[in-house]
């Protein structure tokens, strides 16, 4: 009996050893080092202009005419600080159909937005900011004038100008506009030396235009289109509006302007593209 048990134990031991030898050998699995994430490159700084004479805020009106057949369509999203009750009563200071038309036509555009407009239409402000077709720029918070006698707009005091611009950037951040450009358009286009001096600490480039679209309060879309097309030259900045109640013909005009500019060989770009071209040429 003991012999049988010993024989059985020996057979078991031999069987176990043979099984172990036949089994494939797997080295111990060591955890693979997790590759370190590549460092995120900082976003490139938007192009700006060097300070103007005497260190004043630089003013940009158009790119060099020799820089090629490019043109920037810009749209002012105007709303003054005191127009909230009118918006509450149903007046449309936005223009969704215009933005939809620009998207359908694939038109790179710069929207100069007041802080008050962004607060009134936060979903649209975020949507414009997040669409790579567009860039958002500063059109003040309140849309009050930076000089006296500017189209009947209320006037800011000199001591409030910088604060009004910075308040617009604050409003953008609060509604989720994450990438506003360091470009500023004076309400009504009105400025003087004192206004340029007041905005130096804000670090913006003031953006004007060389082609007036003439769409403010216009109802004849064909007339607006003719005015733009007659005025455009290489490097032009066109000013139009993104406010349905004050510029109801703009969307229809754009649907004429854009195909005709392209037929003439123009490339539609953002303001940042024109400023970059101007900066490269000194």
Coordinates of C-alpha atoms in Angstrom, one line a residue:
X1 CA 0.0 0.0 0.0
X2 CA 2.8 2.4 0.9
X3 CA 4.6 1.4 -2.3
X4 CA 1.6 2.1 -4.4
X5 CA 1.2 5.5 -2.7
X6 CA 4.8 6.4 -3.3
X7 CA 4.5 5.2 -6.9
X8 CA 1.4 7.4 -7.4
X9 CA 3.2 10.4 -5.8
X10 CA 6.2 10.0 -8.1
X11 CA 3.9 9.8 -11.2
X12 CA 2.1 13.0 -10.1
X13 CA 5.4 14.8 -9.5
X14 CA 6.7 13.7 -12.9
X15 CA 3.5 14.7 -14.6
X16 CA 3.6 18.1 -12.9
X17 CA 7.2 18.7 -13.9
X18 CA 6.5 17.8 -17.6
X19 CA 3.5 20.0 -17.7
X20 CA 5.5 22.9 -16.4
X21 CA 8.2 22.3 -19.0
X22 CA 5.7 22.2 -21.8
X23 CA 4.0 25.4 -20.8
X24 CA 5.2 28.5 -22.6
X25 CA 7.3 30.7 -20.5
X26 CA 5.9 34.2 -20.0
X27 CA 8.2 36.7 -18.4
X28 CA 6.7 38.8 -15.7
X29 CA 4.7 41.6 -17.2
X30 CA 6.1 45.0 -16.2
X31 CA 3.8 48.0 -16.5
X32 CA 4.7 50.1 -19.5
X33 CA 5.7 53.6 -18.8
X34 CA 2.9 56.0 -19.8
X35 CA 4.3 58.4 -22.4
X36 CA 4.3 61.9 -21.1
X37 CA 1.9 64.2 -22.8
X38 CA 3.6 66.6 -25.2
X39 CA 3.7 70.1 -23.9
X40 CA 0.9 72.2 -25.3
X41 CA 2.3 75.0 -27.4
X42 CA 0.9 78.4 -26.4
X43 CA -1.6 79.9 -28.9
X44 CA 0.0 82.3 -31.3
X45 CA -0.5 85.9 -30.4
X46 CA -2.9 87.7 -32.7
X47 CA -1.2 90.2 -35.0
X48 CA -1.3 93.8 -33.9
X49 CA 0.3 97.0 -35.0
X50 CA 3.1 98.8 -33.3
X51 CA 2.1 101.9 -31.3
X52 CA 1.3 105.0 -33.4
X53 CA 3.1 108.4 -33.3
X54 CA 4.0 109.5 -29.7
X55 CA 3.1 106.0 -28.5
X56 CA -0.6 106.4 -29.1
X57 CA -3.0 103.5 -29.8
X58 CA -2.4 102.4 -33.5
X59 CA -5.2 102.8 -36.0
X60 CA -5.7 100.4 -38.9
X61 CA -7.8 101.3 -41.9
X62 CA -6.7 98.9 -44.6
X63 CA -3.8 96.7 -45.7
X64 CA -1.2 97.8 -48.2
X65 CA -2.8 97.9 -51.7
X66 CA 0.2 95.8 -53.0
X67 CA -0.6 92.9 -50.6
X68 CA -2.9 91.2 -53.0
X69 CA -6.7 91.2 -53.7
X70 CA -7.9 90.6 -50.2
X71 CA -10.8 92.2 -48.5
X72 CA -12.3 92.0 -45.0
X73 CA -16.0 92.2 -44.4
X74 CA -16.6 93.4 -40.8
X75 CA -19.9 93.5 -39.0
X76 CA -20.7 95.7 -36.0
X77 CA -23.1 94.1 -33.5
X78 CA -24.3 97.3 -31.9
X79 CA -26.3 97.6 -28.7
X80 CA -26.0 100.5 -26.2
X81 CA -26.1 100.1 -22.5
X82 CA -29.5 101.7 -22.3
X83 CA -31.3 99.6 -25.0
X84 CA -32.2 96.7 -22.8
X85 CA -35.9 97.7 -22.5
X86 CA -36.2 97.9 -26.2
X87 CA -34.8 94.4 -26.6
X88 CA -37.2 93.2 -23.9
X89 CA -40.0 94.7 -25.9
X90 CA -39.0 92.7 -29.0
X91 CA -36.6 94.9 -30.9
X92 CA -34.0 92.7 -32.6
X93 CA -30.4 93.9 -32.1
X94 CA -29.1 90.5 -33.4
X95 CA -29.3 89.2 -36.9
X96 CA -29.2 85.3 -37.0
X97 CA -30.0 85.1 -40.7
X98 CA -27.0 87.2 -41.6
X99 CA -24.7 85.0 -39.6
X100 CA -26.3 81.9 -41.2
X101 CA -25.7 83.5 -44.6
X102 CA -22.1 84.1 -43.9
X103 CA -21.7 80.5 -42.8
X104 CA -23.5 79.2 -45.9
X105 CA -21.3 81.4 -48.2
X106 CA -18.2 80.4 -46.1
X107 CA -17.2 84.0 -45.5
X108 CA -14.4 84.7 -43.0
X109 CA -15.5 87.7 -41.0
X110 CA -14.8 89.9 -38.0
X111 CA -17.6 90.7 -35.7
X112 CA -17.1 93.9 -33.6
X113 CA -19.4 93.2 -30.7
X114 CA -20.4 95.4 -27.8
X115 CA -20.3 93.9 -24.3
X116 CA -24.0 94.8 -23.9
X117 CA -24.8 92.9 -27.1
X118 CA -22.9 89.8 -25.8
X119 CA -24.9 89.9 -22.6
X120 CA -28.2 90.2 -24.4
X121 CA -27.4 87.3 -26.9
X122 CA -24.9 85.1 -25.0
X123 CA -25.7 81.9 -27.0
X124 CA -25.0 83.7 -30.3
X125 CA -21.9 85.4 -28.9
X126 CA -20.4 82.0 -27.9
X127 CA -21.4 80.4 -31.3
X128 CA -19.7 83.1 -33.2
X129 CA -16.6 82.9 -31.1
X130 CA -16.3 79.1 -31.4
X131 CA -16.8 79.1 -35.2
X132 CA -13.3 79.3 -36.9
X133 CA -14.9 81.2 -39.7
X134 CA -15.3 84.2 -37.4
X135 CA -13.4 86.3 -34.9
X136 CA -14.8 88.5 -32.2
X137 CA -13.5 92.0 -31.6
X138 CA -14.3 94.7 -29.1
X139 CA -16.8 97.5 -30.0
X140 CA -16.9 98.9 -26.4
X141 CA -19.3 97.8 -23.7
X142 CA -21.9 100.6 -23.9
X143 CA -21.6 101.8 -27.5
X144 CA -21.2 105.3 -26.2
X145 CA -19.1 107.8 -28.2
X146 CA -15.5 108.5 -27.4
X147 CA -15.8 112.1 -28.8
X148 CA -18.4 114.8 -28.6
X149 CA -21.0 115.1 -31.4
X150 CA -20.9 111.5 -32.7
X151 CA -24.2 110.7 -34.5
X152 CA -26.1 111.6 -31.4
X153 CA -24.6 108.9 -29.2
X154 CA -24.2 109.5 -25.5
X155 CA -20.6 110.5 -24.7
X156 CA -18.1 108.8 -22.4
X157 CA -15.8 110.9 -20.2
X158 CA -12.1 110.6 -20.8
X159 CA -11.7 108.8 -17.5
X160 CA -14.2 106.1 -18.5
X161 CA -12.9 105.2 -21.9
X162 CA -10.4 102.5 -21.0
X163 CA -12.8 101.1 -18.3
X164 CA -15.5 100.8 -21.0
X165 CA -13.3 98.8 -23.3
X166 CA -12.1 96.5 -20.5
X167 CA -15.7 96.0 -19.3
X168 CA -16.5 94.7 -22.8
X169 CA -13.8 92.1 -22.5
X170 CA -15.1 91.2 -19.0
X171 CA -18.6 90.7 -20.5
X172 CA -17.2 88.5 -23.2
X173 CA -15.5 86.2 -20.6
X174 CA -18.5 86.0 -18.5
X175 CA -20.8 84.8 -21.3
X176 CA -18.1 82.3 -22.6
X177 CA -16.5 84.2 -25.4
X178 CA -13.0 82.7 -24.9
X179 CA -11.0 84.2 -27.8
X180 CA -11.7 87.9 -28.3
X181 CA -9.2 89.7 -30.4
X182 CA -7.2 92.7 -29.3
X183 CA -8.9 94.9 -31.8
X184 CA -11.2 97.8 -31.0
X185 CA -13.7 99.7 -33.1
X186 CA -14.8 103.1 -31.8
X187 CA -18.6 103.5 -31.7
X188 CA -19.6 105.5 -34.7
X189 CA -15.9 105.4 -35.8
X190 CA -15.4 108.7 -33.8
X191 CA -12.1 109.2 -32.1
X192 CA -9.5 111.9 -31.5
X193 CA -6.0 112.1 -30.0
X194 CA -7.3 112.0 -26.4
X195 CA -9.2 108.8 -27.1
X196 CA -6.2 107.2 -28.6
X197 CA -4.2 108.2 -25.6
X198 CA -6.8 106.9 -23.2
X199 CA -6.7 103.4 -24.7
X200 CA -3.0 102.9 -24.7
X201 CA -3.1 100.8 -21.5
X202 CA -5.7 98.5 -23.0
X203 CA -3.2 97.3 -25.6
X204 CA -5.6 97.3 -28.5
X205 CA -5.3 98.1 -32.2
X206 CA -8.1 100.5 -33.3
X207 CA -9.7 99.2 -36.5
X208 CA -11.5 101.6 -38.7
X209 CA -12.4 101.0 -42.4
X210 CA -12.0 102.4 -45.9
X211 CA -15.3 101.3 -47.3
X212 CA -18.6 102.3 -45.7
X213 CA -21.3 99.8 -46.5
X214 CA -24.1 102.3 -46.0
X215 CA -26.4 99.6 -44.6
X216 CA -27.3 101.4 -41.4
X217 CA -31.1 102.0 -41.6
X218 CA -31.1 101.1 -45.3
X219 CA -33.8 99.1 -46.9
X220 CA -32.4 98.8 -50.5
X221 CA -30.1 95.8 -50.5
X222 CA -29.0 96.5 -54.1
X223 CA -27.9 100.0 -53.2
X224 CA -25.8 98.7 -50.3
X225 CA -24.2 96.1 -52.5
X226 CA -23.4 98.7 -55.2
X227 CA -21.8 101.0 -52.6
X228 CA -19.6 98.2 -51.3
X229 CA -18.6 96.9 -54.7
X230 CA -17.8 100.4 -56.0
X231 CA -15.6 101.1 -53.0
X232 CA -13.6 97.9 -52.5
X233 CA -9.9 97.9 -53.4
X234 CA -7.1 95.4 -52.5
X235 CA -6.7 95.3 -48.8
X236 CA -10.0 97.1 -48.0
X237 CA -11.9 96.8 -44.7
X238 CA -15.7 97.1 -45.2
X239 CA -17.9 98.1 -42.4
X240 CA -21.4 96.6 -42.2
X241 CA -23.8 95.8 -39.4
X242 CA -25.2 92.8 -37.6
X243 CA -28.3 94.4 -36.1
X244 CA -31.6 93.4 -37.7
X245 CA -33.6 96.4 -36.5
X246 CA -31.0 99.0 -37.6
X247 CA -29.7 97.2 -40.8
X248 CA -32.5 95.0 -42.2
X249 CA -31.0 94.9 -45.8
X250 CA -27.5 93.6 -44.9
X251 CA -28.1 89.9 -45.3
X252 CA -29.6 90.4 -48.8
X253 CA -26.8 92.7 -49.7
X254 CA -24.1 90.2 -48.6
X255 CA -25.6 87.5 -50.8
X256 CA -24.9 89.8 -53.8
X257 CA -21.6 91.3 -52.5
X258 CA -19.8 88.0 -51.8
X259 CA -20.2 86.2 -55.1
X260 CA -19.3 89.3 -57.0
X261 CA -16.1 90.0 -55.1
X262 CA -15.1 86.4 -55.7
X263 CA -15.9 86.7 -59.3
X264 CA -13.5 89.7 -59.4
X265 CA -10.8 87.6 -57.9
X266 CA -10.9 88.9 -54.3
X267 CA -10.2 86.6 -51.4
X268 CA -12.3 87.2 -48.3
X269 CA -10.3 87.3 -45.1
X270 CA -10.6 88.4 -41.4
X271 CA -9.2 91.6 -40.1
X272 CA -6.4 89.7 -38.4
X273 CA -5.2 88.5 -41.8
X274 CA -5.0 92.1 -43.1
X275 CA -3.2 93.3 -40.0
X276 CA -0.7 90.5 -40.3
X277 CA 0.0 91.5 -43.9
X278 CA 0.4 95.1 -42.8
X279 CA 2.7 94.2 -39.9
X280 CA 4.9 92.1 -42.2
X281 CA 5.4 95.0 -44.6
X282 CA 6.3 97.3 -41.7

